[in-house]
Amino acid sequence: RSTLSSSSAASDVYKRQVQARHLAQGRLAGPTFSMPEFWLIPNTLVVPEGWVSQYPPTHVVAMAVVSRLGIPVLLGPLSFGLTVALLALALIRLLPDRPKSARVAALAIALCPLLVFLGGGSMNHVTTGACLAAVLYAALRARDGGPGWSVAAGLAIGLAVAARPLIGLVLGAVLTLGIWGPTTLRAGASGFRWLAARVAGTALGGLPIAILLGWYNLRLFGDPRTLGYLMAYGDRHRLG
């Protein structure tokens, strides 16, 4: 089972890498052939634009960027390093009275075998992890300072949703409202105005990504709300 799972993960990375190469060359999709059914592999599909993978665009765009820079193998390590750095900064704010515990926790994250393993590859787990670490840090900065940081939180949530939709939506809500909720309750009536400003900032930050994701879905799959998952597998796949 482990071998099959590893093979499937490697296959998914390869599909995204192929689409990323086309994207790096200025094309949303790859070319099609006279009999496309013989060229399709799981989690890919042919649309009017051409051959594409089923996956949302954040990770594919990140792969295209590092490909253009000539360092495609560094996407995983760079994403993992960014995740650790942001979580280390966030832990200091989460545990202001226990800085040693925060540092030990950050070190444990950096040395976690599973995370190190994921950081050595190019799966979208690491890209999403970096985005969600950014959500947590920005939410803490918005809690301790002005609402401007909530715009950054919204942008990071949007990028996470456009990488792994269900995880981005659920953890994006938890990492923002879970941080801001206690402050709102302690502040009483004024706390809800405080929260409303941060929720509005989050929506503002996520709006550009939502528009781009809608354009991507419309261009490839015919509807702004239709993800590649649904086009490939139908309603049973939902948000992936």
PDB file of C-alpha atoms in Angstrom:
ATOM      1  CA  ARG A   1       0.000   0.000   0.000  1.00  0.00           C
ATOM      2  CA  SER A   2       2.858   2.362   0.877  1.00  0.00           C
ATOM      3  CA  THR A   3       4.516   1.655  -2.478  1.00  0.00           C
ATOM      4  CA  LEU A   4       1.277   2.340  -4.346  1.00  0.00           C
ATOM      5  CA  SER A   5       0.770   5.577  -2.416  1.00  0.00           C
ATOM      6  CA  SER A   6       4.314   6.763  -3.172  1.00  0.00           C
ATOM      7  CA  SER A   7       3.876   5.880  -6.837  1.00  0.00           C
ATOM      8  CA  SER A   8       0.607   7.828  -7.003  1.00  0.00           C
ATOM      9  CA  ALA A   9       2.193  10.882  -5.337  1.00  0.00           C
ATOM     10  CA  ALA A  10       5.126  10.797  -7.751  1.00  0.00           C
ATOM     11  CA  SER A  11       2.713  10.524 -10.670  1.00  0.00           C
ATOM     12  CA  ASP A  12       0.745  13.552  -9.442  1.00  0.00           C
ATOM     13  CA  VAL A  13       3.958  15.593  -9.128  1.00  0.00           C
ATOM     14  CA  TYR A  14       4.906  14.630 -12.682  1.00  0.00           C
ATOM     15  CA  LYS A  15       1.528  15.758 -14.049  1.00  0.00           C
ATOM     16  CA  ARG A  16       1.835  19.133 -12.362  1.00  0.00           C
ATOM     17  CA  GLN A  17       5.409  19.482 -13.577  1.00  0.00           C
ATOM     18  CA  VAL A  18       4.302  18.891 -17.170  1.00  0.00           C
ATOM     19  CA  GLN A  19       1.600  21.550 -16.911  1.00  0.00           C
ATOM     20  CA  ALA A  20       4.054  23.874 -15.131  1.00  0.00           C
ATOM     21  CA  ARG A  21       6.468  23.584 -18.067  1.00  0.00           C
ATOM     22  CA  HIS A  22       3.720  24.642 -20.464  1.00  0.00           C
ATOM     23  CA  LEU A  23       2.772  27.495 -18.122  1.00  0.00           C
ATOM     24  CA  ALA A  24       6.401  28.633 -17.936  1.00  0.00           C
ATOM     25  CA  GLN A  25       6.315  28.828 -21.729  1.00  0.00           C
ATOM     26  CA  GLY A  26       3.221  31.026 -21.681  1.00  0.00           C
ATOM     27  CA  ARG A  27       0.544  28.365 -22.293  1.00  0.00           C
ATOM     28  CA  LEU A  28      -2.205  27.356 -19.877  1.00  0.00           C
ATOM     29  CA  ALA A  29      -2.457  23.853 -21.333  1.00  0.00           C
ATOM     30  CA  GLY A  30      -0.423  21.376 -23.287  1.00  0.00           C
ATOM     31  CA  PRO A  31      -1.047  20.289 -26.874  1.00  0.00           C
ATOM     32  CA  THR A  32      -3.569  17.613 -27.768  1.00  0.00           C
ATOM     33  CA  PHE A  33      -3.262  14.769 -30.242  1.00  0.00           C
ATOM     34  CA  SER A  34      -5.589  13.278 -32.823  1.00  0.00           C
ATOM     35  CA  MET A  35      -6.664  10.532 -30.399  1.00  0.00           C
ATOM     36  CA  PRO A  36      -6.330  12.137 -26.943  1.00  0.00           C
ATOM     37  CA  GLU A  37      -7.869   9.169 -25.144  1.00  0.00           C
ATOM     38  CA  PHE A  38      -4.630   7.260 -25.662  1.00  0.00           C
ATOM     39  CA  TRP A  39      -2.575  10.021 -24.012  1.00  0.00           C
ATOM     40  CA  LEU A  40      -4.675  10.603 -20.901  1.00  0.00           C
ATOM     41  CA  ILE A  41      -3.468   9.378 -17.511  1.00  0.00           C
ATOM     42  CA  PRO A  42      -5.351   9.559 -14.165  1.00  0.00           C
ATOM     43  CA  ASN A  43      -6.042  13.064 -12.813  1.00  0.00           C
ATOM     44  CA  THR A  44      -5.599  14.687 -16.227  1.00  0.00           C
ATOM     45  CA  LEU A  45      -8.146  15.717 -18.824  1.00  0.00           C
ATOM     46  CA  VAL A  46      -8.440  17.330 -22.224  1.00  0.00           C
ATOM     47  CA  VAL A  47     -10.435  20.560 -22.427  1.00  0.00           C
ATOM     48  CA  PRO A  48     -10.915  22.961 -25.359  1.00  0.00           C
ATOM     49  CA  GLU A  49      -7.745  24.789 -24.241  1.00  0.00           C
ATOM     50  CA  GLY A  50      -5.721  21.563 -24.415  1.00  0.00           C
ATOM     51  CA  TRP A  51      -4.256  18.993 -22.012  1.00  0.00           C
ATOM     52  CA  VAL A  52      -4.302  19.945 -18.300  1.00  0.00           C
ATOM     53  CA  SER A  53      -4.046  18.334 -14.895  1.00  0.00           C
ATOM     54  CA  GLN A  54      -7.032  18.455 -12.576  1.00  0.00           C
ATOM     55  CA  TYR A  55      -5.278  20.520  -9.909  1.00  0.00           C
ATOM     56  CA  PRO A  56      -5.927  24.161  -8.932  1.00  0.00           C
ATOM     57  CA  PRO A  57      -3.269  26.639 -10.044  1.00  0.00           C
ATOM     58  CA  THR A  58      -1.260  27.891  -7.032  1.00  0.00           C
ATOM     59  CA  HIS A  59       1.182  25.002  -6.904  1.00  0.00           C
ATOM     60  CA  VAL A  60       1.438  24.748 -10.683  1.00  0.00           C
ATOM     61  CA  VAL A  61       2.279  28.464 -10.898  1.00  0.00           C
ATOM     62  CA  ALA A  62       4.911  28.058  -8.162  1.00  0.00           C
ATOM     63  CA  MET A  63       6.437  25.173 -10.103  1.00  0.00           C
ATOM     64  CA  ALA A  64       6.432  27.272 -13.266  1.00  0.00           C
ATOM     65  CA  VAL A  65       8.238  30.120 -11.468  1.00  0.00           C
ATOM     66  CA  VAL A  66      11.053  27.924 -10.113  1.00  0.00           C
ATOM     67  CA  SER A  67      11.256  26.246 -13.514  1.00  0.00           C
ATOM     68  CA  ARG A  68      11.816  29.616 -15.203  1.00  0.00           C
ATOM     69  CA  LEU A  69      14.451  30.411 -12.577  1.00  0.00           C
ATOM     70  CA  GLY A  70      16.245  27.170 -13.381  1.00  0.00           C
ATOM     71  CA  ILE A  71      15.841  25.700  -9.871  1.00  0.00           C
ATOM     72  CA  PRO A  72      12.825  23.358 -10.163  1.00  0.00           C
ATOM     73  CA  VAL A  73      14.086  20.945  -7.498  1.00  0.00           C
ATOM     74  CA  LEU A  74      14.190  23.700  -4.868  1.00  0.00           C
ATOM     75  CA  LEU A  75      10.454  24.374  -4.669  1.00  0.00           C
ATOM     76  CA  GLY A  76       9.943  21.872  -1.844  1.00  0.00           C
ATOM     77  CA  PRO A  77      12.940  22.940   0.260  1.00  0.00           C
ATOM     78  CA  LEU A  78      12.183  26.649  -0.208  1.00  0.00           C
ATOM     79  CA  SER A  79       8.513  26.154   0.719  1.00  0.00           C
ATOM     80  CA  PHE A  80       9.437  24.078   3.757  1.00  0.00           C
ATOM     81  CA  GLY A  81      12.014  26.638   4.873  1.00  0.00           C
ATOM     82  CA  LEU A  82       9.466  29.428   4.538  1.00  0.00           C
ATOM     83  CA  THR A  83       6.938  27.378   6.519  1.00  0.00           C
ATOM     84  CA  VAL A  84       9.378  26.814   9.375  1.00  0.00           C
ATOM     85  CA  ALA A  85      10.452  30.476   9.439  1.00  0.00           C
ATOM     86  CA  LEU A  86       6.878  31.773   9.555  1.00  0.00           C
ATOM     87  CA  LEU A  87       5.834  29.261  12.209  1.00  0.00           C
ATOM     88  CA  ALA A  88       8.851  30.185  14.325  1.00  0.00           C
ATOM     89  CA  LEU A  89       7.794  33.840  14.175  1.00  0.00           C
ATOM     90  CA  ALA A  90       4.179  32.898  14.918  1.00  0.00           C
ATOM     91  CA  LEU A  91       5.084  30.708  17.898  1.00  0.00           C
ATOM     92  CA  ILE A  92       6.882  33.616  19.575  1.00  0.00           C
ATOM     93  CA  ARG A  93       3.631  35.577  19.384  1.00  0.00           C
ATOM     94  CA  LEU A  94       1.515  32.621  20.468  1.00  0.00           C
ATOM     95  CA  LEU A  95       3.745  31.958  23.493  1.00  0.00           C
ATOM     96  CA  PRO A  96       5.114  35.391  24.452  1.00  0.00           C
ATOM     97  CA  ASP A  97       5.720  34.331  28.062  1.00  0.00           C
ATOM     98  CA  ARG A  98       7.441  31.092  27.101  1.00  0.00           C
ATOM     99  CA  PRO A  99      10.054  31.962  24.462  1.00  0.00           C
ATOM    100  CA  LYS A 100      12.124  28.821  25.129  1.00  0.00           C
ATOM    101  CA  SER A 101       9.095  26.608  24.519  1.00  0.00           C
ATOM    102  CA  ALA A 102       8.373  28.514  21.301  1.00  0.00           C
ATOM    103  CA  ARG A 103      11.937  27.965  20.074  1.00  0.00           C
ATOM    104  CA  VAL A 104      11.881  24.262  20.975  1.00  0.00           C
ATOM    105  CA  ALA A 105       8.567  23.859  19.134  1.00  0.00           C
ATOM    106  CA  ALA A 106       9.979  25.603  16.061  1.00  0.00           C
ATOM    107  CA  LEU A 107      13.023  23.336  16.149  1.00  0.00           C
ATOM    108  CA  ALA A 108      10.768  20.276  16.441  1.00  0.00           C
ATOM    109  CA  ILE A 109       8.871  21.402  13.335  1.00  0.00           C
ATOM    110  CA  ALA A 110      12.123  21.925  11.429  1.00  0.00           C
ATOM    111  CA  LEU A 111      13.330  18.420  12.349  1.00  0.00           C
ATOM    112  CA  CYS A 112      10.018  16.575  11.965  1.00  0.00           C
ATOM    113  CA  PRO A 113      10.818  13.570   9.701  1.00  0.00           C
ATOM    114  CA  LEU A 114       7.489  13.700   7.844  1.00  0.00           C
ATOM    115  CA  LEU A 115       7.812  17.417   7.107  1.00  0.00           C
ATOM    116  CA  VAL A 116      11.444  17.052   6.064  1.00  0.00           C
ATOM    117  CA  PHE A 117      10.384  14.231   3.734  1.00  0.00           C
ATOM    118  CA  LEU A 118       7.645  16.381   2.195  1.00  0.00           C
ATOM    119  CA  GLY A 119      10.041  19.320   1.921  1.00  0.00           C
ATOM    120  CA  GLY A 120      12.381  17.201  -0.169  1.00  0.00           C
ATOM    121  CA  GLY A 121       9.750  16.764  -2.875  1.00  0.00           C
ATOM    122  CA  SER A 122       7.429  18.945  -4.914  1.00  0.00           C
ATOM    123  CA  MET A 123       3.937  17.994  -3.760  1.00  0.00           C
ATOM    124  CA  ASN A 124       1.423  20.727  -3.118  1.00  0.00           C
ATOM    125  CA  HIS A 125       1.395  19.931   0.602  1.00  0.00           C
ATOM    126  CA  VAL A 126       4.478  22.104   1.105  1.00  0.00           C
ATOM    127  CA  THR A 127       3.136  25.029  -0.901  1.00  0.00           C
ATOM    128  CA  THR A 128      -0.138  24.913   1.010  1.00  0.00           C
ATOM    129  CA  GLY A 129       1.756  24.601   4.285  1.00  0.00           C
ATOM    130  CA  ALA A 130       3.733  27.755   3.549  1.00  0.00           C
ATOM    131  CA  CYS A 131       0.528  29.622   2.691  1.00  0.00           C
ATOM    132  CA  LEU A 132      -1.183  28.502   5.913  1.00  0.00           C
ATOM    133  CA  ALA A 133       1.858  29.390   8.001  1.00  0.00           C
ATOM    134  CA  ALA A 134       1.609  32.853   6.433  1.00  0.00           C
ATOM    135  CA  VAL A 135      -2.096  32.961   7.385  1.00  0.00           C
ATOM    136  CA  LEU A 136      -1.268  32.205  11.026  1.00  0.00           C
ATOM    137  CA  TYR A 137       1.518  34.788  11.227  1.00  0.00           C
ATOM    138  CA  ALA A 138      -0.552  37.493   9.500  1.00  0.00           C
ATOM    139  CA  ALA A 139      -3.561  36.742  11.747  1.00  0.00           C
ATOM    140  CA  LEU A 140      -1.387  37.157  14.842  1.00  0.00           C
ATOM    141  CA  ARG A 141       0.031  40.431  13.516  1.00  0.00           C
ATOM    142  CA  ALA A 142      -3.535  41.629  12.807  1.00  0.00           C
ATOM    143  CA  ARG A 143      -4.507  40.655  16.361  1.00  0.00           C
ATOM    144  CA  ASP A 144      -1.634  42.570  17.913  1.00  0.00           C
ATOM    145  CA  GLY A 145      -1.614  45.535  15.535  1.00  0.00           C
ATOM    146  CA  GLY A 146      -3.692  47.151  12.827  1.00  0.00           C
ATOM    147  CA  PRO A 147      -6.169  45.481  10.453  1.00  0.00           C
ATOM    148  CA  GLY A 148      -3.799  45.892   7.491  1.00  0.00           C
ATOM    149  CA  TRP A 149      -2.254  42.517   8.274  1.00  0.00           C
ATOM    150  CA  SER A 150      -5.651  40.885   7.734  1.00  0.00           C
ATOM    151  CA  VAL A 151      -5.296  41.747   4.036  1.00  0.00           C
ATOM    152  CA  ALA A 152      -2.121  39.641   3.966  1.00  0.00           C
ATOM    153  CA  ALA A 153      -3.997  36.852   5.770  1.00  0.00           C
ATOM    154  CA  GLY A 154      -6.724  36.951   3.126  1.00  0.00           C
ATOM    155  CA  LEU A 155      -4.170  36.819   0.322  1.00  0.00           C
ATOM    156  CA  ALA A 156      -2.502  33.786   1.922  1.00  0.00           C
ATOM    157  CA  ILE A 157      -5.881  32.071   2.405  1.00  0.00           C
ATOM    158  CA  GLY A 158      -6.682  32.662  -1.254  1.00  0.00           C
ATOM    159  CA  LEU A 159      -3.391  31.087  -2.334  1.00  0.00           C
ATOM    160  CA  ALA A 160      -4.003  28.108  -0.035  1.00  0.00           C
ATOM    161  CA  VAL A 161      -7.525  27.627  -1.415  1.00  0.00           C
ATOM    162  CA  ALA A 162      -6.154  27.786  -4.969  1.00  0.00           C
ATOM    163  CA  ALA A 163      -3.731  25.000  -4.032  1.00  0.00           C
ATOM    164  CA  ARG A 164      -5.850  22.668  -1.878  1.00  0.00           C
ATOM    165  CA  PRO A 165      -9.397  24.086  -1.711  1.00  0.00           C
ATOM    166  CA  LEU A 166     -10.915  22.206   1.225  1.00  0.00           C
ATOM    167  CA  ILE A 167      -7.857  22.519   3.458  1.00  0.00           C
ATOM    168  CA  GLY A 168      -7.446  26.177   2.552  1.00  0.00           C
ATOM    169  CA  LEU A 169     -11.053  27.024   3.391  1.00  0.00           C
ATOM    170  CA  VAL A 170     -11.202  25.106   6.671  1.00  0.00           C
ATOM    171  CA  LEU A 171      -7.788  25.968   8.096  1.00  0.00           C
ATOM    172  CA  GLY A 172      -7.937  29.496   6.744  1.00  0.00           C
ATOM    173  CA  ALA A 173     -11.097  30.082   8.799  1.00  0.00           C
ATOM    174  CA  VAL A 174      -9.674  28.346  11.881  1.00  0.00           C
ATOM    175  CA  LEU A 175      -6.363  30.212  11.801  1.00  0.00           C
ATOM    176  CA  THR A 176      -8.001  33.633  11.508  1.00  0.00           C
ATOM    177  CA  LEU A 177     -11.255  33.441  13.472  1.00  0.00           C
ATOM    178  CA  GLY A 178      -9.655  31.149  16.035  1.00  0.00           C
ATOM    179  CA  ILE A 179      -7.019  33.822  16.711  1.00  0.00           C
ATOM    180  CA  TRP A 180      -9.344  36.813  16.574  1.00  0.00           C
ATOM    181  CA  GLY A 181     -12.330  35.288  18.381  1.00  0.00           C
ATOM    182  CA  PRO A 182     -11.014  35.521  21.976  1.00  0.00           C
ATOM    183  CA  THR A 183      -9.927  39.141  21.472  1.00  0.00           C
ATOM    184  CA  THR A 184     -13.389  39.967  20.130  1.00  0.00           C
ATOM    185  CA  LEU A 185     -15.137  38.410  23.115  1.00  0.00           C
ATOM    186  CA  ARG A 186     -12.910  40.151  25.651  1.00  0.00           C
ATOM    187  CA  ALA A 187     -13.491  43.550  24.034  1.00  0.00           C
ATOM    188  CA  GLY A 188     -17.282  43.395  24.237  1.00  0.00           C
ATOM    189  CA  ALA A 189     -19.332  45.565  21.867  1.00  0.00           C
ATOM    190  CA  SER A 190     -16.305  47.320  20.402  1.00  0.00           C
ATOM    191  CA  GLY A 191     -14.761  43.922  19.722  1.00  0.00           C
ATOM    192  CA  PHE A 192     -17.233  43.181  16.968  1.00  0.00           C
ATOM    193  CA  ARG A 193     -16.251  46.363  15.125  1.00  0.00           C
ATOM    194  CA  TRP A 194     -12.624  45.303  15.613  1.00  0.00           C
ATOM    195  CA  LEU A 195     -13.435  41.865  14.173  1.00  0.00           C
ATOM    196  CA  ALA A 196     -15.484  43.306  11.297  1.00  0.00           C
ATOM    197  CA  ALA A 197     -12.495  45.406  10.175  1.00  0.00           C
ATOM    198  CA  ARG A 198     -10.284  42.310  10.072  1.00  0.00           C
ATOM    199  CA  VAL A 199     -12.850  40.159   8.318  1.00  0.00           C
ATOM    200  CA  ALA A 200     -13.276  42.905   5.708  1.00  0.00           C
ATOM    201  CA  GLY A 201      -9.514  43.066   5.260  1.00  0.00           C
ATOM    202  CA  THR A 202      -9.353  39.293   4.843  1.00  0.00           C
ATOM    203  CA  ALA A 203     -12.042  39.397   2.172  1.00  0.00           C
ATOM    204  CA  LEU A 204     -10.222  42.230   0.398  1.00  0.00           C
ATOM    205  CA  GLY A 205      -6.953  40.305   0.413  1.00  0.00           C
ATOM    206  CA  GLY A 206      -8.531  37.133  -0.908  1.00  0.00           C
ATOM    207  CA  LEU A 207     -10.563  38.836  -3.639  1.00  0.00           C
ATOM    208  CA  PRO A 208      -7.786  39.070  -6.289  1.00  0.00           C
ATOM    209  CA  ILE A 209      -6.984  35.361  -5.890  1.00  0.00           C
ATOM    210  CA  ALA A 210     -10.678  34.471  -6.087  1.00  0.00           C
ATOM    211  CA  ILE A 211     -10.965  36.444  -9.335  1.00  0.00           C
ATOM    212  CA  LEU A 212      -7.871  34.781 -10.803  1.00  0.00           C
ATOM    213  CA  LEU A 213      -9.045  31.321  -9.743  1.00  0.00           C
ATOM    214  CA  GLY A 214     -12.448  32.015 -11.291  1.00  0.00           C
ATOM    215  CA  TRP A 215     -10.784  33.147 -14.526  1.00  0.00           C
ATOM    216  CA  TYR A 216      -8.585  30.025 -14.555  1.00  0.00           C
ATOM    217  CA  ASN A 217     -11.607  27.759 -14.028  1.00  0.00           C
ATOM    218  CA  LEU A 218     -13.653  29.613 -16.637  1.00  0.00           C
ATOM    219  CA  ARG A 219     -10.869  29.456 -19.196  1.00  0.00           C
ATOM    220  CA  LEU A 220     -10.165  25.754 -18.739  1.00  0.00           C
ATOM    221  CA  PHE A 221     -13.329  24.216 -17.332  1.00  0.00           C
ATOM    222  CA  GLY A 222     -16.103  26.473 -18.602  1.00  0.00           C
ATOM    223  CA  ASP A 223     -17.347  27.931 -15.310  1.00  0.00           C
ATOM    224  CA  PRO A 224     -15.684  30.088 -12.623  1.00  0.00           C
ATOM    225  CA  ARG A 225     -16.939  27.734  -9.904  1.00  0.00           C
ATOM    226  CA  THR A 226     -15.949  24.487 -11.596  1.00  0.00           C
ATOM    227  CA  LEU A 227     -12.663  23.036 -10.403  1.00  0.00           C
ATOM    228  CA  GLY A 228     -10.687  20.546 -12.421  1.00  0.00           C
ATOM    229  CA  TYR A 229     -11.587  17.900  -9.839  1.00  0.00           C
ATOM    230  CA  LEU A 230     -15.257  18.197 -10.750  1.00  0.00           C
ATOM    231  CA  MET A 231     -14.576  18.236 -14.469  1.00  0.00           C
ATOM    232  CA  ALA A 232     -12.461  15.077 -14.201  1.00  0.00           C
ATOM    233  CA  TYR A 233     -14.480  13.048 -11.693  1.00  0.00           C
ATOM    234  CA  GLY A 234     -17.869  14.668 -11.195  1.00  0.00           C
ATOM    235  CA  ASP A 235     -19.694  15.777  -8.068  1.00  0.00           C
ATOM    236  CA  ARG A 236     -18.325  12.968  -5.911  1.00  0.00           C
ATOM    237  CA  HIS A 237     -14.914  14.642  -5.820  1.00  0.00           C
ATOM    238  CA  ARG A 238     -16.242  18.019  -4.633  1.00  0.00           C
ATOM    239  CA  LEU A 239     -13.414  20.201  -3.287  1.00  0.00           C
ATOM    240  CA  GLY A 240     -10.772  17.509  -3.551  1.00  0.00           C
TER     241      GLY A 240
END
